[in-house]
Amino acid sequence: MASVASYIRTQASVTAVINMIVNPLISWLGNQARDPTTIANVAVDMVITCLIMSTVIAYFISAGTQKALRAGKLEARYPERGNALARLPKSWFLFGLSVGIGCALVLVPLMFGLFKLFGVEALPFWGLAGFKAIYTGTLAYLVSKWVIERQLVAFA
C-alpha cells in the first residue's frame, strides 16, 4: 500500500508538469504571431484557466483516487476537526468549480495588482508563456493535492 504522502506527491507532480507544458502550448496555439498580451487579457485568461483547469484536474484526480481507494492501494481518512476541505463539495465537478472560482478570486487581483505596482502593462509572448508555466504548474500541484485529500475524507 502506497503512503498517502507519496501518492499525493506523485500525482500532483505529474499533473503540475503536464500543466506546465499544456497551458503555454495553448497560449501559443491561440497567439501564433507571438504578440504581447495586455494585463487585462492575462487576467481574463487566468480566470478561464483557473476554472477549466481546476475542474478537469478534479475529474481525473478524483477518478484515480477513488479507484486506488477501492483497490485498497490507499487508506481513507476520517475528517479532522475543522478540516476546511471536508466542507467543500464531494462531487468532482462542484469541487473543481469551487476551487477554480476561489483561486481566480485570489490570484487574478493579486497578479493584476502586482503587475500594476511594477508598471507592467503587457507581457511579451515568452513572458506570458513563462508566467503560465509557473502559475499553472503550482496551481495544478495544489489542486491535485486538495482533490486527493478531499476524496480521502469523502471516502471515509
PDB file of C-alpha atoms in Angstrom:
ATOM      1  CA  MET A   1       0.000   0.000   0.000  1.00  0.00           C
ATOM      2  CA  ALA A   2       1.408   3.379  -1.020  1.00  0.00           C
ATOM      3  CA  SER A   3       1.660   6.047   1.609  1.00  0.00           C
ATOM      4  CA  VAL A   4      -0.791   8.886   1.154  1.00  0.00           C
ATOM      5  CA  ALA A   5       2.006  11.465   1.107  1.00  0.00           C
ATOM      6  CA  SER A   6       3.853   9.560  -1.620  1.00  0.00           C
ATOM      7  CA  TYR A   7       0.671   9.151  -3.662  1.00  0.00           C
ATOM      8  CA  ILE A   8      -0.118  12.863  -3.376  1.00  0.00           C
ATOM      9  CA  ARG A   9       3.429  13.896  -4.324  1.00  0.00           C
ATOM     10  CA  THR A  10       3.478  11.636  -7.372  1.00  0.00           C
ATOM     11  CA  GLN A  11       0.027  12.525  -8.685  1.00  0.00           C
ATOM     12  CA  ALA A  12       0.402  16.252  -8.011  1.00  0.00           C
ATOM     13  CA  SER A  13       3.876  16.396  -9.574  1.00  0.00           C
ATOM     14  CA  VAL A  14       2.753  14.652 -12.757  1.00  0.00           C
ATOM     15  CA  THR A  15      -0.261  16.951 -13.005  1.00  0.00           C
ATOM     16  CA  ALA A  16       1.945  20.011 -12.461  1.00  0.00           C
ATOM     17  CA  VAL A  17       4.390  19.024 -15.210  1.00  0.00           C
ATOM     18  CA  ILE A  18       1.572  18.300 -17.661  1.00  0.00           C
ATOM     19  CA  ASN A  19       0.008  21.703 -16.985  1.00  0.00           C
ATOM     20  CA  MET A  20       3.368  23.484 -17.231  1.00  0.00           C
ATOM     21  CA  ILE A  21       3.604  22.144 -20.796  1.00  0.00           C
ATOM     22  CA  VAL A  22      -0.035  22.210 -21.931  1.00  0.00           C
ATOM     23  CA  ASN A  23      -1.037  25.715 -20.794  1.00  0.00           C
ATOM     24  CA  PRO A  24       1.790  27.641 -22.506  1.00  0.00           C
ATOM     25  CA  LEU A  25       1.189  25.469 -25.595  1.00  0.00           C
ATOM     26  CA  ILE A  26      -2.475  26.515 -25.605  1.00  0.00           C
ATOM     27  CA  SER A  27      -1.362  30.152 -25.392  1.00  0.00           C
ATOM     28  CA  TRP A  28       0.914  29.623 -28.360  1.00  0.00           C
ATOM     29  CA  LEU A  29      -1.871  27.978 -30.390  1.00  0.00           C
ATOM     30  CA  GLY A  30      -4.087  30.986 -29.662  1.00  0.00           C
ATOM     31  CA  ASN A  31      -1.346  33.511 -30.459  1.00  0.00           C
ATOM     32  CA  GLN A  32       0.954  32.081 -33.119  1.00  0.00           C
ATOM     33  CA  ALA A  33       2.058  35.598 -34.071  1.00  0.00           C
ATOM     34  CA  ARG A  34       3.500  35.807 -30.525  1.00  0.00           C
ATOM     35  CA  ASP A  35       2.086  39.275 -29.914  1.00  0.00           C
ATOM     36  CA  PRO A  36       2.316  40.837 -26.434  1.00  0.00           C
ATOM     37  CA  THR A  37      -0.725  40.303 -24.211  1.00  0.00           C
ATOM     38  CA  THR A  38      -2.228  43.131 -22.166  1.00  0.00           C
ATOM     39  CA  ILE A  39      -2.601  42.604 -18.429  1.00  0.00           C
ATOM     40  CA  ALA A  40      -6.401  42.788 -18.776  1.00  0.00           C
ATOM     41  CA  ASN A  41      -6.281  39.894 -21.265  1.00  0.00           C
ATOM     42  CA  VAL A  42      -3.917  37.979 -18.966  1.00  0.00           C
ATOM     43  CA  ALA A  43      -6.490  38.420 -16.169  1.00  0.00           C
ATOM     44  CA  VAL A  44      -9.296  37.051 -18.369  1.00  0.00           C
ATOM     45  CA  ASP A  45      -7.071  34.143 -19.420  1.00  0.00           C
ATOM     46  CA  MET A  46      -6.280  33.405 -15.760  1.00  0.00           C
ATOM     47  CA  VAL A  47      -9.963  33.298 -14.785  1.00  0.00           C
ATOM     48  CA  ILE A  48     -10.752  30.880 -17.616  1.00  0.00           C
ATOM     49  CA  THR A  49      -7.669  28.767 -16.881  1.00  0.00           C
ATOM     50  CA  CYS A  50      -8.416  28.565 -13.138  1.00  0.00           C
ATOM     51  CA  LEU A  51     -11.986  27.407 -13.780  1.00  0.00           C
ATOM     52  CA  ILE A  52     -11.293  24.895 -16.538  1.00  0.00           C
ATOM     53  CA  MET A  53      -8.024  23.535 -15.173  1.00  0.00           C
ATOM     54  CA  SER A  54      -9.343  23.018 -11.631  1.00  0.00           C
ATOM     55  CA  THR A  55     -12.451  21.250 -12.903  1.00  0.00           C
ATOM     56  CA  VAL A  56     -10.571  18.976 -15.320  1.00  0.00           C
ATOM     57  CA  ILE A  57      -7.968  18.116 -12.677  1.00  0.00           C
ATOM     58  CA  ALA A  58     -10.746  17.373 -10.177  1.00  0.00           C
ATOM     59  CA  TYR A  59     -12.330  14.950 -12.646  1.00  0.00           C
ATOM     60  CA  PHE A  60      -9.201  12.940 -13.415  1.00  0.00           C
ATOM     61  CA  ILE A  61      -7.648  13.004  -9.958  1.00  0.00           C
ATOM     62  CA  SER A  62     -10.964  12.128  -8.245  1.00  0.00           C
ATOM     63  CA  ALA A  63     -11.460   9.150 -10.532  1.00  0.00           C
ATOM     64  CA  GLY A  64      -7.906   7.917  -9.970  1.00  0.00           C
ATOM     65  CA  THR A  65      -8.079   8.388  -6.218  1.00  0.00           C
ATOM     66  CA  GLN A  66     -11.437   6.607  -5.939  1.00  0.00           C
ATOM     67  CA  LYS A  67     -10.039   3.711  -7.998  1.00  0.00           C
ATOM     68  CA  ALA A  68      -6.959   3.490  -5.741  1.00  0.00           C
ATOM     69  CA  LEU A  69      -9.187   3.529  -2.646  1.00  0.00           C
ATOM     70  CA  ARG A  70     -11.437   0.769  -3.986  1.00  0.00           C
ATOM     71  CA  ALA A  71      -8.385  -1.330  -4.899  1.00  0.00           C
ATOM     72  CA  GLY A  72      -7.015  -0.905  -1.365  1.00  0.00           C
ATOM     73  CA  LYS A  73      -3.917   0.969  -2.556  1.00  0.00           C
ATOM     74  CA  LEU A  74      -4.776   3.951  -0.339  1.00  0.00           C
ATOM     75  CA  GLU A  75      -6.308   4.220   3.077  1.00  0.00           C
ATOM     76  CA  ALA A  76      -9.224   6.593   3.677  1.00  0.00           C
ATOM     77  CA  ARG A  77      -9.069   9.128   6.479  1.00  0.00           C
ATOM     78  CA  TYR A  78     -11.688  10.373   8.840  1.00  0.00           C
ATOM     79  CA  PRO A  79     -12.185  14.132   8.734  1.00  0.00           C
ATOM     80  CA  GLU A  80     -10.192  16.083  11.278  1.00  0.00           C
ATOM     81  CA  ARG A  81     -11.989  18.656  13.344  1.00  0.00           C
ATOM     82  CA  GLY A  82     -12.027  21.943  11.447  1.00  0.00           C
ATOM     83  CA  ASN A  83     -10.940  20.369   8.132  1.00  0.00           C
ATOM     84  CA  ALA A  84     -11.872  23.007   5.532  1.00  0.00           C
ATOM     85  CA  LEU A  85     -11.658  20.537   2.638  1.00  0.00           C
ATOM     86  CA  ALA A  86     -14.308  18.329   4.249  1.00  0.00           C
ATOM     87  CA  ARG A  87     -16.720  21.273   3.980  1.00  0.00           C
ATOM     88  CA  LEU A  88     -16.272  21.596   0.218  1.00  0.00           C
ATOM     89  CA  PRO A  89     -18.499  19.630  -2.190  1.00  0.00           C
ATOM     90  CA  LYS A  90     -17.778  15.920  -2.622  1.00  0.00           C
ATOM     91  CA  SER A  91     -18.690  15.944  -6.326  1.00  0.00           C
ATOM     92  CA  TRP A  92     -15.641  16.366  -8.552  1.00  0.00           C
ATOM     93  CA  PHE A  93     -17.466  18.936 -10.695  1.00  0.00           C
ATOM     94  CA  LEU A  94     -18.620  21.158  -7.846  1.00  0.00           C
ATOM     95  CA  PHE A  95     -15.317  20.757  -6.019  1.00  0.00           C
ATOM     96  CA  GLY A  96     -13.294  21.691  -9.107  1.00  0.00           C
ATOM     97  CA  LEU A  97     -15.544  24.624  -9.879  1.00  0.00           C
ATOM     98  CA  SER A  98     -15.417  25.862  -6.266  1.00  0.00           C
ATOM     99  CA  VAL A  99     -11.632  25.654  -6.138  1.00  0.00           C
ATOM    100  CA  GLY A 100     -11.360  27.289  -9.576  1.00  0.00           C
ATOM    101  CA  ILE A 101     -13.559  30.190  -8.525  1.00  0.00           C
ATOM    102  CA  GLY A 102     -11.666  30.586  -5.250  1.00  0.00           C
ATOM    103  CA  CYS A 103      -8.286  30.534  -6.995  1.00  0.00           C
ATOM    104  CA  ALA A 104      -9.448  33.052  -9.602  1.00  0.00           C
ATOM    105  CA  LEU A 105     -10.775  35.359  -6.877  1.00  0.00           C
ATOM    106  CA  VAL A 106      -7.398  35.291  -5.115  1.00  0.00           C
ATOM    107  CA  LEU A 107      -4.877  35.027  -7.948  1.00  0.00           C
ATOM    108  CA  VAL A 108      -6.286  37.435 -10.531  1.00  0.00           C
ATOM    109  CA  PRO A 109      -6.440  40.531  -8.280  1.00  0.00           C
ATOM    110  CA  LEU A 110      -3.042  39.602  -6.812  1.00  0.00           C
ATOM    111  CA  MET A 111      -1.484  39.291 -10.274  1.00  0.00           C
ATOM    112  CA  PHE A 112      -3.207  42.418 -11.554  1.00  0.00           C
ATOM    113  CA  GLY A 113      -2.111  44.444  -8.520  1.00  0.00           C
ATOM    114  CA  LEU A 114       1.499  43.260  -8.658  1.00  0.00           C
ATOM    115  CA  PHE A 115       1.820  43.934 -12.362  1.00  0.00           C
ATOM    116  CA  LYS A 116       0.281  47.410 -11.943  1.00  0.00           C
ATOM    117  CA  LEU A 117       2.571  48.107  -8.981  1.00  0.00           C
ATOM    118  CA  PHE A 118       5.619  47.346 -11.132  1.00  0.00           C
ATOM    119  CA  GLY A 119       4.256  49.247 -14.148  1.00  0.00           C
ATOM    120  CA  VAL A 120       3.752  46.204 -16.359  1.00  0.00           C
ATOM    121  CA  GLU A 121       1.056  46.942 -18.954  1.00  0.00           C
ATOM    122  CA  ALA A 122       1.586  43.913 -21.214  1.00  0.00           C
ATOM    123  CA  LEU A 123       3.542  40.676 -21.227  1.00  0.00           C
ATOM    124  CA  PRO A 124       5.645  39.684 -24.218  1.00  0.00           C
ATOM    125  CA  PHE A 125       4.698  36.257 -25.572  1.00  0.00           C
ATOM    126  CA  TRP A 126       7.569  34.408 -23.878  1.00  0.00           C
ATOM    127  CA  GLY A 127       6.895  36.283 -20.647  1.00  0.00           C
ATOM    128  CA  LEU A 128       3.297  35.080 -20.766  1.00  0.00           C
ATOM    129  CA  ALA A 129       4.397  31.522 -21.559  1.00  0.00           C
ATOM    130  CA  GLY A 130       6.782  31.540 -18.595  1.00  0.00           C
ATOM    131  CA  PHE A 131       4.205  33.107 -16.301  1.00  0.00           C
ATOM    132  CA  LYS A 132       1.614  30.494 -17.316  1.00  0.00           C
ATOM    133  CA  ALA A 133       4.071  27.646 -16.831  1.00  0.00           C
ATOM    134  CA  ILE A 134       4.882  28.817 -13.302  1.00  0.00           C
ATOM    135  CA  TYR A 135       1.396  29.622 -12.039  1.00  0.00           C
ATOM    136  CA  THR A 136      -0.420  26.721 -13.728  1.00  0.00           C
ATOM    137  CA  GLY A 137       2.179  24.224 -12.530  1.00  0.00           C
ATOM    138  CA  THR A 138       1.898  25.487  -8.979  1.00  0.00           C
ATOM    139  CA  LEU A 139      -1.887  25.639  -9.123  1.00  0.00           C
ATOM    140  CA  ALA A 140      -2.129  22.165 -10.664  1.00  0.00           C
ATOM    141  CA  TYR A 141       0.011  20.738  -7.869  1.00  0.00           C
ATOM    142  CA  LEU A 142      -2.133  22.354  -5.166  1.00  0.00           C
ATOM    143  CA  VAL A 143      -5.470  21.466  -6.773  1.00  0.00           C
ATOM    144  CA  SER A 144      -4.372  17.839  -7.201  1.00  0.00           C
ATOM    145  CA  LYS A 145      -3.322  17.678  -3.554  1.00  0.00           C
ATOM    146  CA  TRP A 146      -6.612  19.176  -2.402  1.00  0.00           C
ATOM    147  CA  VAL A 147      -8.690  16.863  -4.613  1.00  0.00           C
ATOM    148  CA  ILE A 148      -6.918  13.768  -3.273  1.00  0.00           C
ATOM    149  CA  GLU A 149      -7.262  14.922   0.315  1.00  0.00           C
ATOM    150  CA  ARG A 150     -10.957  15.700  -0.230  1.00  0.00           C
ATOM    151  CA  GLN A 151     -11.565  12.289  -1.768  1.00  0.00           C
ATOM    152  CA  LEU A 152      -9.816  10.546   1.104  1.00  0.00           C
ATOM    153  CA  VAL A 153     -12.041  12.348   3.598  1.00  0.00           C
ATOM    154  CA  ALA A 154     -15.152  11.798   1.466  1.00  0.00           C
ATOM    155  CA  PHE A 155     -14.464   8.096   1.163  1.00  0.00           C
ATOM    156  CA  ALA A 156     -14.017   7.516   4.888  1.00  0.00           C
TER     157      ALA A 156
END
